[in-house]
XYZ file of N, CA and C in Angstrom:
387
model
N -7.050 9.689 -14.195
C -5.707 10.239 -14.262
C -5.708 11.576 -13.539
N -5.007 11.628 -12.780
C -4.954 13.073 -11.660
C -4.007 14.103 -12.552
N -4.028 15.335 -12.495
C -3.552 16.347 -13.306
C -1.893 16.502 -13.064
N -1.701 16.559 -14.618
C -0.077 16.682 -13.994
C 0.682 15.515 -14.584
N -0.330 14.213 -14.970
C 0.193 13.072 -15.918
C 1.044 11.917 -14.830
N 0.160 12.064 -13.485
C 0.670 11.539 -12.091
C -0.636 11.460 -11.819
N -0.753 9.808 -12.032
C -1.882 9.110 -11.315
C -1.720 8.394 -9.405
N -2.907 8.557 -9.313
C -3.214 8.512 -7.727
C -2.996 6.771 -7.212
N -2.596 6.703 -6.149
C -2.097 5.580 -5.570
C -3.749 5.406 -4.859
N -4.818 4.524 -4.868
C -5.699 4.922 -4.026
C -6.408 3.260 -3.189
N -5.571 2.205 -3.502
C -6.190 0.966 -2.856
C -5.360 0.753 -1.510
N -6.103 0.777 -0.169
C -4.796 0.032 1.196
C -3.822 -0.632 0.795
N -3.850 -1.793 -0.376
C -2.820 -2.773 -0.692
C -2.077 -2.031 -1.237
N -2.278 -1.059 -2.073
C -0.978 -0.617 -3.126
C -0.342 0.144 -1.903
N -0.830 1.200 -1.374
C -0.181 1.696 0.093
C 0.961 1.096 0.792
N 0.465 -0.275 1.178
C 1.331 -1.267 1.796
C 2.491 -2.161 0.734
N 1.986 -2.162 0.189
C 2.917 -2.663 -1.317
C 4.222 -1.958 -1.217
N 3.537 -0.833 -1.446
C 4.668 0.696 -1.394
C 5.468 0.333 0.148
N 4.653 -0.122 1.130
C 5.362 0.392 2.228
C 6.850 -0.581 2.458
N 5.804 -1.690 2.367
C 6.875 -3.302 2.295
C 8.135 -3.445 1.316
N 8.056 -2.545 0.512
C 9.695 -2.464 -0.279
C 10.602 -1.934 0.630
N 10.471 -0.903 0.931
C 11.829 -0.765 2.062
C 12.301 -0.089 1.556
N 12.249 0.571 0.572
C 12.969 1.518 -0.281
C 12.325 3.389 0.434
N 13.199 3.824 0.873
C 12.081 5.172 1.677
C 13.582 5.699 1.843
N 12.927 7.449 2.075
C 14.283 8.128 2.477
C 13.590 9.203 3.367
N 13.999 9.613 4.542
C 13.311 10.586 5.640
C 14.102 11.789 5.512
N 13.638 13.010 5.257
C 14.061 13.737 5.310
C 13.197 14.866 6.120
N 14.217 16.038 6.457
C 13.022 17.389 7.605
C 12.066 17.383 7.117
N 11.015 17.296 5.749
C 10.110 18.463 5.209
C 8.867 16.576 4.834
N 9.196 15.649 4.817
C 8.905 14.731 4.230
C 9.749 13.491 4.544
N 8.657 11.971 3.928
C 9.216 10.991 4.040
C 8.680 10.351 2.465
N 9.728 9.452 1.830
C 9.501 9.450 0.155
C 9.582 7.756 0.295
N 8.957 7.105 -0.010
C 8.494 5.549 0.298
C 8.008 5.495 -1.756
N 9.287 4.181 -2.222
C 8.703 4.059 -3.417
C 9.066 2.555 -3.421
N 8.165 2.231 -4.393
C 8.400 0.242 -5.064
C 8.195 0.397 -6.706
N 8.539 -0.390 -7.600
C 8.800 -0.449 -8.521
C 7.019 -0.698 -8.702
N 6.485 -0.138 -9.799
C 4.752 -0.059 -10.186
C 4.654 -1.220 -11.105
N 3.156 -1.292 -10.800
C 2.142 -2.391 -11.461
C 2.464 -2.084 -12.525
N 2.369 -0.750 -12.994
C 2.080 -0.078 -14.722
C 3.034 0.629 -14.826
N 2.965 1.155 -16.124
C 4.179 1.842 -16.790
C 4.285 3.224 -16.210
N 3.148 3.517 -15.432
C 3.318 4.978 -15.363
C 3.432 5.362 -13.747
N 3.631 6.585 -13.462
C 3.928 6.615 -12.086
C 2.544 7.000 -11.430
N 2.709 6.345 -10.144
C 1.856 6.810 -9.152
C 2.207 7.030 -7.865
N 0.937 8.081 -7.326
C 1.942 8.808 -6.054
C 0.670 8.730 -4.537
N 0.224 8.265 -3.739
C -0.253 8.623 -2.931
C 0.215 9.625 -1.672
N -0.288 9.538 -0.616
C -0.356 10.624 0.506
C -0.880 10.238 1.688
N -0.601 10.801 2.967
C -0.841 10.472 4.076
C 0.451 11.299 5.034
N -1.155 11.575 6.201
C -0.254 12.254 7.196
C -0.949 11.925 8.432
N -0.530 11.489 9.457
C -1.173 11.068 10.690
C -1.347 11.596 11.622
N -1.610 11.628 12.832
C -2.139 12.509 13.891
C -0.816 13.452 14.319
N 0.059 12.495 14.300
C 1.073 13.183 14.723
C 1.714 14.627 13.778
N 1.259 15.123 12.864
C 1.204 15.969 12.191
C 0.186 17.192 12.688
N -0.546 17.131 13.452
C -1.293 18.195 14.014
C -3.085 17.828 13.904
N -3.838 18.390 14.100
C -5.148 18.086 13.765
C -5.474 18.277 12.038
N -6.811 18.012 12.077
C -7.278 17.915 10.866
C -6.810 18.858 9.803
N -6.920 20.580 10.270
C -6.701 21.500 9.559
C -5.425 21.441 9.070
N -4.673 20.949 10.006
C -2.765 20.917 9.710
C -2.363 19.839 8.857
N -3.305 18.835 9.120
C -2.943 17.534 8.490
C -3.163 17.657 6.742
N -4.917 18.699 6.518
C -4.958 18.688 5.042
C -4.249 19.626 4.395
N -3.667 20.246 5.367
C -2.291 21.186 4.537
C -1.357 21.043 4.111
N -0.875 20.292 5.100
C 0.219 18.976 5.339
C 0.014 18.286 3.703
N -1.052 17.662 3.534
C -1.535 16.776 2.068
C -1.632 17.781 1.190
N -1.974 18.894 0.967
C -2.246 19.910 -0.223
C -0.969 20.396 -0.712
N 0.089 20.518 0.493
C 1.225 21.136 0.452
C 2.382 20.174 -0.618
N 2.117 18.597 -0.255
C 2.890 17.271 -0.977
C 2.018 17.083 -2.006
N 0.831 17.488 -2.310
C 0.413 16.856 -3.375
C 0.890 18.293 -4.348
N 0.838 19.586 -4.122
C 1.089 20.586 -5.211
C 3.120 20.190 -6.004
N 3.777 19.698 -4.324
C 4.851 19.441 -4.771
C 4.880 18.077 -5.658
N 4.017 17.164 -5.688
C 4.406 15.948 -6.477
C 3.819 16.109 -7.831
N 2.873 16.955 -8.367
C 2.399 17.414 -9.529
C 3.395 18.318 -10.021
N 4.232 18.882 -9.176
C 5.362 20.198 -9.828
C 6.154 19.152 -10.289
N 6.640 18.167 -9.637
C 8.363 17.226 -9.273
C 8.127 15.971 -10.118
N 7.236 15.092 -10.043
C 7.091 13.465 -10.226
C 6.656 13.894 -11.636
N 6.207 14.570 -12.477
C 5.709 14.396 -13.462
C 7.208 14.466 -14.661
N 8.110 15.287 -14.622
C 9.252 15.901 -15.062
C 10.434 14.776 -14.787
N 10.821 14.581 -13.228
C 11.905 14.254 -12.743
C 11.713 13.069 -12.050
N 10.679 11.807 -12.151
C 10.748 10.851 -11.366
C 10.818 9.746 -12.592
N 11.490 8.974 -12.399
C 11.320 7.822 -13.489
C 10.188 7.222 -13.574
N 10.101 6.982 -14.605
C 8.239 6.129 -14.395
C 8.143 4.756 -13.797
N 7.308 4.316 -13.897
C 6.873 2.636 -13.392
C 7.195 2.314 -12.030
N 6.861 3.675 -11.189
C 7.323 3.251 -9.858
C 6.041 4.106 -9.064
N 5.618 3.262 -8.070
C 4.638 3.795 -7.061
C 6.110 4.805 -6.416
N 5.179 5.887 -5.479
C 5.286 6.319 -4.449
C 4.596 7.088 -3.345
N 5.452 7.222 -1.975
C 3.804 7.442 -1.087
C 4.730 8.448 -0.341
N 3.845 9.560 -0.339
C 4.562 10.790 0.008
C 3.980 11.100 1.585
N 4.670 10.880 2.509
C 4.323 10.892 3.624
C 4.282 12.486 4.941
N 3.641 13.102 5.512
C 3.759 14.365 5.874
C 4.706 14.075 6.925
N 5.341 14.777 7.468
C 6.377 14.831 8.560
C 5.710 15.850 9.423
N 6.312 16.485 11.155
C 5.987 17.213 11.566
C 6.026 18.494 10.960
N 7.265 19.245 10.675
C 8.132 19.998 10.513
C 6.932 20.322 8.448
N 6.351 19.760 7.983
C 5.726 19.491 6.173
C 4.674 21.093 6.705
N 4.012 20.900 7.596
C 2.879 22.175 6.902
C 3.487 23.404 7.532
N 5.186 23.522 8.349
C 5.321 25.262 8.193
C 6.801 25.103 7.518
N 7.310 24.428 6.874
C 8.395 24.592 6.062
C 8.501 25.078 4.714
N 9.568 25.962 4.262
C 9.428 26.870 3.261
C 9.390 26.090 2.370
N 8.582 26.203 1.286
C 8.247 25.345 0.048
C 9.062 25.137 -0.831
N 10.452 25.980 -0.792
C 11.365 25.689 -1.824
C 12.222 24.772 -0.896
N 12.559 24.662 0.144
C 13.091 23.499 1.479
C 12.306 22.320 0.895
N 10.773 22.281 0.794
C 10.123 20.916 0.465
C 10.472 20.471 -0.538
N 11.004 21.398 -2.250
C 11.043 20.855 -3.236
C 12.177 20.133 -3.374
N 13.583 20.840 -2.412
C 14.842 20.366 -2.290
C 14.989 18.917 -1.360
N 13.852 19.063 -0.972
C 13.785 17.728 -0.041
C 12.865 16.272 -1.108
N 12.333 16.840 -1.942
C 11.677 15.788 -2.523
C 13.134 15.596 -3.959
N 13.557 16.571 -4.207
C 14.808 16.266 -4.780
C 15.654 15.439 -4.492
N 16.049 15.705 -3.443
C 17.098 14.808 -2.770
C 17.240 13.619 -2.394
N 15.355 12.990 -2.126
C 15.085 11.874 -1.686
C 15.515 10.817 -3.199
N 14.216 11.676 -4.086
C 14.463 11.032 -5.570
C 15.959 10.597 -6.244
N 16.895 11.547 -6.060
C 18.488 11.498 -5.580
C 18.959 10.103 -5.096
N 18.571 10.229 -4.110
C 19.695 9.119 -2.819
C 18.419 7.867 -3.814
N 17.555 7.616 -3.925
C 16.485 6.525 -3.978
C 16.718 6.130 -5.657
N 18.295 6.926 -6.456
C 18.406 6.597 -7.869
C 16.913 6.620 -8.882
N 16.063 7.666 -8.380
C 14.862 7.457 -9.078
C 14.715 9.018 -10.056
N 15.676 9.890 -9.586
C 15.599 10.995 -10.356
C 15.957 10.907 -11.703
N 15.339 11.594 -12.367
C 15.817 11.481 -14.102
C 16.008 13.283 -14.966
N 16.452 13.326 -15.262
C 16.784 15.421 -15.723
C 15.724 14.944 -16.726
N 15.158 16.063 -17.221
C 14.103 16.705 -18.270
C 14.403 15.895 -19.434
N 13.796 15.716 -20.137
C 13.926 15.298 -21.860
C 14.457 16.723 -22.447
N 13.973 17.896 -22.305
C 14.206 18.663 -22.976
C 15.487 19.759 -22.546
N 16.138 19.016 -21.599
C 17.480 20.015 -20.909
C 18.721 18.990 -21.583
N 19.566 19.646 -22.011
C 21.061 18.844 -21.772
C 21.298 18.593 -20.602
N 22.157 17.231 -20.572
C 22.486 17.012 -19.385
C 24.145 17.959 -18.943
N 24.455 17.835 -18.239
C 25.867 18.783 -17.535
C 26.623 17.512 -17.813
N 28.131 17.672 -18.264
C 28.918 16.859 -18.349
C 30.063 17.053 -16.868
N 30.908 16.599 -16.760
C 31.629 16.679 -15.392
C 32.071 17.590 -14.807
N 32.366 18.718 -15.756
C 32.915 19.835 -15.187
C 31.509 20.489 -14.777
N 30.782 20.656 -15.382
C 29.002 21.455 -14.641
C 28.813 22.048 -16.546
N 29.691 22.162 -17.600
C 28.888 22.571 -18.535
C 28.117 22.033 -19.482
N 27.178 22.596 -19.988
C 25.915 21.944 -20.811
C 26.871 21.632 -21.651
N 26.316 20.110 -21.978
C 27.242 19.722 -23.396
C 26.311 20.376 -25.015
């Protein structure tokens, strides 16, 4: 179990599993690729390819999505769903609160976001009920 209560995506097949749903949203900072999971709980892999810069850029690129998916997926992602957090060009010099709004947004459009257990939710006008 990887820290954070967000276990690791780590076989080629589950990768491709993930990829073959079709379910993905591209945004500047990131690309958010999810399929409904084997297990009850969520999992998240990573990957960034050449086209992201060399090695040094690339594991920044990965350090940078994995600190954001231990902050984000553990709180705000519904469970029982893989996902594969992909680096973009633009992932290892974009401002980190840009990345979190971008992994927001994906979770958003992809109906996978869920608010806190421990927040009220906002009723229509914006106040806490």
């Amino acid at each position: 179990m990887a820290s954070g209560g967000v276990e690791r995506l780590r076989r080629r097949a589950d990768y491709l599993r993930v990829q073959a749903a079709e379910r993905r949203v591209a945004l500047p900072g990131l690309l958010l690729q999810a399929a409904s999971g084997e297990t009850g709980c969520c999992r998240v892999g990573f990957t960034a390819s050449r086209k992201v810069g060399n090695a040094v850029i690339r594991n920044r690129a990965r350090r940078r999505l994995k600190a954001l998916a231990s902050e984000i997926l553990p709180i705000h992602a519904v469970p029982g769903h893989d996902f594969v957090l992909v680096a973009r060009h633009g992932t290892p010099l974009r401002d980190f609160a840009a990345l979190r709004r971008d992994l927001e947004t994906a979770l958003k459009k992809l109906k996978l976001w869920q608010a806190p257990a421990d927040q009220p939710a906002a009723n229509i006008r914006g106040d806490v009920a």
